[in-house]
Amino acid sequence: MPRTYLVTGALSGIGAATTALLRRQGHTVLAADLSAPEGRAALVARARELSGGRLDAVVACAGVAHFDPVTVRINHFGAVATLEGLRPLLAAGSDPRALVVGSVDAVHPTDPAIVAAADADDETEAVAAARAAVDRGEGHLVYSSSKAAVSRWVRRAAPGDAWAGAGIALNAVAPGVVLTPLTKPLLDDPATLALVERAVPMPLHGHSRPEQLAPLVAWLTSPENALVTGQVVFADGGADAVLRGDRVW
């Protein structure tokens, strides 16, 4: 049965691949790109207008990987604001599902100050902590911190009354290295390629294409997914298993 989806980050990468797959399956997809803080309310209002007040699924794919506070603004606060803002529309939908695209990078070292501020829903403090990390030469921690924070939010929020209690499954997908315009400069340079492969080892088939992630996203946000919620599903070619070994819980 056709469903109505909203996908952020729909112009490239996993978002574009997911949008294309869902449309081929006969679903209606409202496509959005990145959402700056001042545009979050406008996104929700426009989605309400275009959808007639109901959505069956939301996929928050929008993300960046800059050594800059904008990364935590978009990857964590933008994703959370999108999902929370659209939750009433999901509650009015059929078999509602929600998903955010995280990253295996969440298992890498993070900046405790950024993550703590994100956990406290304090965007101002998180931005200040991210700026401090950049200034001391640890800008790489901003991305991993943003992905760890949004994954933690999914784990906390999913079982609650607002999500599971309303019949809305909420999950995250954590890819490894995905072949996109964002990663191409890193992978084209032999020096940075070696660093990437050490940081994200992917023994099963190597680096992934966005089209390989889209079916998983589509299933997790489909009516067929009746039980999976609160999960960070690693679709990373085995990187998480290599990096964390047999530590499961």
mmCIF file of C-alpha atoms in Angstrom:
data_model
loop_
_atom_site.group_PDB
_atom_site.id
_atom_site.type_symbol
_atom_site.label_atom_id
_atom_site.label_comp_id
_atom_site.label_asym_id
_atom_site.label_seq_id
_atom_site.Cartn_x
_atom_site.Cartn_y
_atom_site.Cartn_z
ATOM 1 C CA MET A 1 0.000 0.000 0.000
ATOM 2 C CA PRO A 2 1.452 3.415 -0.924
ATOM 3 C CA ARG A 3 2.792 5.448 1.982
ATOM 4 C CA THR A 4 3.808 9.080 2.475
ATOM 5 C CA TYR A 5 7.419 9.677 3.488
ATOM 6 C CA LEU A 6 9.491 12.733 4.280
ATOM 7 C CA VAL A 7 13.226 12.371 3.640
ATOM 8 C CA THR A 8 15.799 15.012 4.593
ATOM 9 C CA GLY A 9 19.148 15.137 2.848
ATOM 10 C CA ALA A 10 17.289 13.849 -0.197
ATOM 11 C CA LEU A 11 19.477 15.522 -2.813
ATOM 12 C CA SER A 12 22.518 13.266 -2.478
ATOM 13 C CA GLY A 13 23.967 10.140 -0.920
ATOM 14 C CA ILE A 14 21.799 7.819 1.152
ATOM 15 C CA GLY A 15 18.926 10.307 1.127
ATOM 16 C CA ALA A 16 18.806 10.442 -2.673
ATOM 17 C CA ALA A 17 19.114 6.660 -2.995
ATOM 18 C CA THR A 18 16.362 6.101 -0.436
ATOM 19 C CA THR A 19 14.084 8.638 -2.107
ATOM 20 C CA ALA A 20 14.574 6.975 -5.493
ATOM 21 C CA LEU A 21 13.880 3.490 -4.086
ATOM 22 C CA LEU A 22 10.742 4.554 -2.241
ATOM 23 C CA ARG A 23 9.363 6.289 -5.312
ATOM 24 C CA ARG A 24 10.035 3.193 -7.415
ATOM 25 C CA GLN A 25 8.029 1.252 -4.841
ATOM 26 C CA GLY A 26 5.099 3.582 -5.447
ATOM 27 C CA HIS A 27 5.334 5.753 -2.338
ATOM 28 C CA THR A 28 4.982 9.532 -2.131
ATOM 29 C CA VAL A 29 8.191 11.168 -0.899
ATOM 30 C CA LEU A 30 8.459 14.752 0.286
ATOM 31 C CA ALA A 31 12.107 15.620 -0.264
ATOM 32 C CA ALA A 32 14.003 18.142 1.845
ATOM 33 C CA ASP A 33 17.667 19.130 1.992
ATOM 34 C CA LEU A 34 19.622 20.450 4.982
ATOM 35 C CA SER A 35 17.675 22.407 7.587
ATOM 36 C CA ALA A 36 19.350 25.296 9.389
ATOM 37 C CA PRO A 37 18.082 26.232 12.875
ATOM 38 C CA GLU A 38 15.893 29.013 11.514
ATOM 39 C CA GLY A 39 14.411 26.646 8.939
ATOM 40 C CA ARG A 40 13.354 23.824 11.252
ATOM 41 C CA ALA A 41 9.920 25.210 12.058
ATOM 42 C CA ALA A 42 9.385 26.055 8.393
ATOM 43 C CA LEU A 43 10.188 22.460 7.449
ATOM 44 C CA VAL A 44 7.563 21.140 9.847
ATOM 45 C CA ALA A 45 4.968 23.662 8.682
ATOM 46 C CA ARG A 46 5.606 22.909 5.010
ATOM 47 C CA ALA A 47 5.470 19.170 5.638
ATOM 48 C CA ARG A 48 2.133 19.572 7.419
ATOM 49 C CA GLU A 49 0.786 21.569 4.480
ATOM 50 C CA LEU A 50 2.002 19.196 1.768
ATOM 51 C CA SER A 51 1.064 15.998 3.587
ATOM 52 C CA GLY A 52 -2.377 17.059 4.711
ATOM 53 C CA GLY A 53 -1.335 16.651 8.330
ATOM 54 C CA ARG A 54 -0.160 13.035 8.249
ATOM 55 C CA LEU A 55 3.045 11.176 7.457
ATOM 56 C CA ASP A 56 3.665 7.456 7.523
ATOM 57 C CA ALA A 57 7.435 7.689 7.860
ATOM 58 C CA VAL A 58 10.258 10.186 8.309
ATOM 59 C CA VAL A 59 13.879 9.513 7.347
ATOM 60 C CA ALA A 60 16.414 12.043 8.660
ATOM 61 C CA CYS A 61 19.382 11.599 6.327
ATOM 62 C CA ALA A 62 20.693 15.174 6.270
ATOM 63 C CA GLY A 63 24.233 15.379 7.593
ATOM 64 C CA VAL A 64 27.634 16.982 7.144
ATOM 65 C CA ALA A 65 31.177 16.156 8.272
ATOM 66 C CA HIS A 66 32.875 19.535 8.645
ATOM 67 C CA PHE A 67 35.413 20.402 11.338
ATOM 68 C CA ASP A 68 32.951 23.050 12.450
ATOM 69 C CA PRO A 69 30.109 23.471 14.972
ATOM 70 C CA VAL A 70 27.615 23.348 12.085
ATOM 71 C CA THR A 71 28.188 19.593 12.115
ATOM 72 C CA VAL A 72 26.625 19.111 15.536
ATOM 73 C CA ARG A 73 23.874 21.600 14.666
ATOM 74 C CA ILE A 74 22.779 19.568 11.631
ATOM 75 C CA ASN A 75 23.694 15.993 12.563
ATOM 76 C CA HIS A 76 22.215 16.024 16.059
ATOM 77 C CA PHE A 77 20.014 19.039 16.725
ATOM 78 C CA GLY A 78 18.634 19.252 13.184
ATOM 79 C CA ALA A 79 17.793 15.555 13.100
ATOM 80 C CA VAL A 80 16.173 15.591 16.537
ATOM 81 C CA ALA A 81 14.183 18.744 15.758
ATOM 82 C CA THR A 82 12.978 17.221 12.493
ATOM 83 C CA LEU A 83 11.849 13.978 14.108
ATOM 84 C CA GLU A 84 10.273 15.599 17.152
ATOM 85 C CA GLY A 85 8.619 18.307 15.083
ATOM 86 C CA LEU A 86 7.102 15.782 12.701
ATOM 87 C CA ARG A 87 6.093 13.282 15.396
ATOM 88 C CA PRO A 88 2.484 14.585 15.553
ATOM 89 C CA LEU A 89 2.166 14.000 11.804
ATOM 90 C CA LEU A 90 3.519 10.475 12.254
ATOM 91 C CA ALA A 91 1.046 9.821 15.046
ATOM 92 C CA ALA A 92 -1.701 10.571 12.528
ATOM 93 C CA GLY A 93 -0.218 8.230 9.930
ATOM 94 C CA SER A 94 -0.527 4.507 9.301
ATOM 95 C CA ASP A 95 2.075 2.126 10.792
ATOM 96 C CA PRO A 96 4.316 5.133 11.512
ATOM 97 C CA ARG A 97 8.084 4.748 11.454
ATOM 98 C CA ALA A 98 11.042 7.101 11.939
ATOM 99 C CA LEU A 99 14.739 6.734 11.296
ATOM 100 C CA VAL A 100 17.906 8.792 11.512
ATOM 101 C CA VAL A 101 21.137 8.043 9.665
ATOM 102 C CA GLY A 102 23.957 7.824 12.181
ATOM 103 C CA SER A 103 27.452 6.451 11.599
ATOM 104 C CA VAL A 104 29.860 3.787 12.775
ATOM 105 C CA ASP A 105 32.033 6.789 13.647
ATOM 106 C CA ALA A 106 29.924 7.021 16.809
ATOM 107 C CA VAL A 107 32.071 4.247 18.296
ATOM 108 C CA HIS A 108 35.208 6.347 17.840
ATOM 109 C CA PRO A 109 36.477 8.770 20.524
ATOM 110 C CA THR A 110 34.130 11.676 21.203
ATOM 111 C CA ASP A 111 34.261 15.006 23.005
ATOM 112 C CA PRO A 112 32.438 14.531 26.340
ATOM 113 C CA ALA A 113 31.451 18.192 26.513
ATOM 114 C CA ILE A 114 29.747 18.116 23.106
ATOM 115 C CA VAL A 115 27.903 14.891 23.873
ATOM 116 C CA ALA A 116 26.838 16.059 27.351
ATOM 117 C CA ALA A 117 25.454 19.316 25.956
ATOM 118 C CA ALA A 118 23.592 17.439 23.224
ATOM 119 C CA ASP A 119 22.179 15.036 25.813
ATOM 120 C CA ALA A 120 20.947 18.065 27.753
ATOM 121 C CA ASP A 121 19.383 19.540 24.581
ATOM 122 C CA ASP A 122 21.580 22.630 24.990
ATOM 123 C CA GLU A 123 22.484 23.635 21.440
ATOM 124 C CA THR A 124 24.272 26.810 22.505
ATOM 125 C CA GLU A 125 26.588 24.890 24.842
ATOM 126 C CA ALA A 126 27.135 22.122 22.289
ATOM 127 C CA VAL A 127 28.168 24.667 19.665
ATOM 128 C CA ALA A 128 30.548 26.305 22.153
ATOM 129 C CA ALA A 129 32.073 22.920 23.008
ATOM 130 C CA ALA A 130 32.453 22.104 19.323
ATOM 131 C CA ARG A 131 34.142 25.442 18.702
ATOM 132 C CA ALA A 132 36.534 24.729 21.589
ATOM 133 C CA ALA A 133 37.372 21.327 20.087
ATOM 134 C CA VAL A 134 38.133 22.908 16.717
ATOM 135 C CA ASP A 135 40.255 25.618 18.322
ATOM 136 C CA ARG A 136 42.429 23.088 20.142
ATOM 137 C CA GLY A 137 42.977 21.046 16.985
ATOM 138 C CA GLU A 138 40.425 18.302 17.644
ATOM 139 C CA GLY A 139 37.836 19.222 15.067
ATOM 140 C CA HIS A 140 37.541 15.585 14.008
ATOM 141 C CA LEU A 141 35.764 14.892 17.310
ATOM 142 C CA VAL A 142 32.813 17.077 16.321
ATOM 143 C CA TYR A 143 31.512 14.555 13.777
ATOM 144 C CA SER A 144 31.870 11.466 15.960
ATOM 145 C CA SER A 145 30.317 13.354 18.877
ATOM 146 C CA SER A 146 27.350 14.440 16.779
ATOM 147 C CA LYS A 147 26.677 10.883 15.631
ATOM 148 C CA ALA A 148 27.145 9.415 19.106
ATOM 149 C CA ALA A 149 24.750 12.005 20.534
ATOM 150 C CA VAL A 150 21.978 11.376 18.014
ATOM 151 C CA SER A 151 22.356 7.613 18.492
ATOM 152 C CA ARG A 152 22.011 8.063 22.260
ATOM 153 C CA TRP A 153 18.895 10.170 21.709
ATOM 154 C CA VAL A 154 17.331 7.380 19.634
ATOM 155 C CA ARG A 155 18.056 4.841 22.376
ATOM 156 C CA ARG A 156 16.519 7.077 25.049
ATOM 157 C CA ALA A 157 13.514 8.313 23.109
ATOM 158 C CA ALA A 158 12.376 5.190 21.251
ATOM 159 C CA PRO A 159 10.860 3.209 24.169
ATOM 160 C CA GLY A 160 8.977 6.197 25.589
ATOM 161 C CA ASP A 161 5.317 7.092 25.431
ATOM 162 C CA ALA A 162 5.846 9.649 22.660
ATOM 163 C CA TRP A 163 7.310 7.055 20.287
ATOM 164 C CA ALA A 164 6.753 3.379 21.129
ATOM 165 C CA GLY A 165 3.711 4.332 23.193
ATOM 166 C CA ALA A 166 2.226 5.971 20.104
ATOM 167 C CA GLY A 167 3.077 2.989 17.906
ATOM 168 C CA ILE A 168 6.012 4.748 16.200
ATOM 169 C CA ALA A 169 9.169 2.693 15.672
ATOM 170 C CA LEU A 170 12.295 4.865 15.946
ATOM 171 C CA ASN A 171 15.725 3.591 14.893
ATOM 172 C CA ALA A 172 19.102 4.627 13.541
ATOM 173 C CA VAL A 173 21.219 3.131 10.774
ATOM 174 C CA ALA A 174 24.994 3.389 11.213
ATOM 175 C CA PRO A 175 26.840 3.042 7.887
ATOM 176 C CA GLY A 176 30.568 2.685 7.459
ATOM 177 C CA VAL A 177 32.325 4.522 4.640
ATOM 178 C CA VAL A 178 29.807 5.360 1.916
ATOM 179 C CA LEU A 179 30.923 6.375 -1.576
ATOM 180 C CA THR A 180 29.523 9.894 -1.935
ATOM 181 C CA PRO A 181 30.828 13.277 -3.096
ATOM 182 C CA LEU A 182 31.558 13.970 0.594
ATOM 183 C CA THR A 183 34.005 11.061 0.919
ATOM 184 C CA LYS A 184 35.484 11.102 -2.609
ATOM 185 C CA PRO A 185 38.341 13.546 -1.845
ATOM 186 C CA LEU A 186 39.413 11.401 1.121
ATOM 187 C CA LEU A 187 39.298 8.157 -0.828
ATOM 188 C CA ASP A 188 41.074 9.573 -3.886
ATOM 189 C CA ASP A 189 44.141 10.528 -1.820
ATOM 190 C CA PRO A 190 46.283 7.457 -0.964
ATOM 191 C CA ALA A 191 47.411 8.981 2.342
ATOM 192 C CA THR A 192 43.937 9.777 3.625
ATOM 193 C CA LEU A 193 42.562 6.530 2.163
ATOM 194 C CA ALA A 194 44.945 4.583 4.400
ATOM 195 C CA LEU A 195 43.747 6.577 7.424
ATOM 196 C CA VAL A 196 40.108 5.975 6.535
ATOM 197 C CA GLU A 197 40.623 2.245 6.126
ATOM 198 C CA ARG A 198 42.352 1.998 9.497
ATOM 199 C CA ALA A 199 39.597 4.004 11.190
ATOM 200 C CA VAL A 200 36.721 2.172 9.484
ATOM 201 C CA PRO A 201 37.815 -1.340 8.435
ATOM 202 C CA MET A 202 35.107 -2.967 6.290
ATOM 203 C CA PRO A 203 35.993 -6.635 5.654
ATOM 204 C CA LEU A 204 32.665 -7.460 3.953
ATOM 205 C CA HIS A 205 32.735 -5.992 0.417
ATOM 206 C CA GLY A 206 34.599 -2.809 1.414
ATOM 207 C CA HIS A 207 33.191 0.683 1.015
ATOM 208 C CA SER A 208 29.459 0.836 0.353
ATOM 209 C CA ARG A 209 27.303 2.626 -2.169
ATOM 210 C CA PRO A 210 24.254 4.631 -1.084
ATOM 211 C CA GLU A 211 22.037 2.225 -3.024
ATOM 212 C CA GLN A 212 23.150 -0.601 -0.717
ATOM 213 C CA LEU A 213 21.852 1.241 2.358
ATOM 214 C CA ALA A 214 18.495 2.286 0.895
ATOM 215 C CA PRO A 215 16.761 -1.139 1.170
ATOM 216 C CA LEU A 216 17.578 -1.346 4.884
ATOM 217 C CA VAL A 217 16.227 2.160 5.462
ATOM 218 C CA ALA A 218 13.112 1.284 3.483
ATOM 219 C CA TRP A 219 12.485 -1.878 5.498
ATOM 220 C CA LEU A 220 13.017 -0.263 8.891
ATOM 221 C CA THR A 221 10.456 2.395 7.964
ATOM 222 C CA SER A 222 7.949 -0.051 6.497
ATOM 223 C CA PRO A 223 4.907 -1.681 8.121
ATOM 224 C CA GLU A 224 6.805 -4.994 8.002
ATOM 225 C CA ASN A 225 9.032 -3.691 10.776
ATOM 226 C CA ALA A 226 6.680 -4.248 13.680
ATOM 227 C CA LEU A 227 9.205 -4.905 16.472
ATOM 228 C CA VAL A 228 12.586 -3.283 15.799
ATOM 229 C CA THR A 229 12.861 0.012 17.701
ATOM 230 C CA GLY A 230 15.485 1.854 19.698
ATOM 231 C CA GLN A 231 18.235 0.167 17.704
ATOM 232 C CA VAL A 232 21.396 1.472 16.086
ATOM 233 C CA VAL A 233 21.702 -0.931 13.156
ATOM 234 C CA PHE A 234 25.301 -1.107 11.947
ATOM 235 C CA ALA A 235 25.380 -1.545 8.166
ATOM 236 C CA ASP A 236 29.123 -1.114 7.962
ATOM 237 C CA GLY A 237 30.675 -4.164 6.328
ATOM 238 C CA GLY A 238 31.800 -5.436 9.728
ATOM 239 C CA ALA A 239 33.564 -2.280 10.933
ATOM 240 C CA ASP A 240 31.809 -2.183 14.301
ATOM 241 C CA ALA A 241 32.662 -5.845 14.940
ATOM 242 C CA VAL A 242 36.325 -5.186 14.128
ATOM 243 C CA LEU A 243 36.539 -2.018 16.189
ATOM 244 C CA ARG A 244 34.644 -3.243 19.268
ATOM 245 C CA GLY A 245 35.286 -6.966 19.062
ATOM 246 C CA ASP A 246 32.931 -9.230 20.990
ATOM 247 C CA ARG A 247 31.690 -6.507 23.346
ATOM 248 C CA VAL A 248 27.941 -6.584 22.792
ATOM 249 C CA TRP A 249 26.416 -5.197 25.976
#
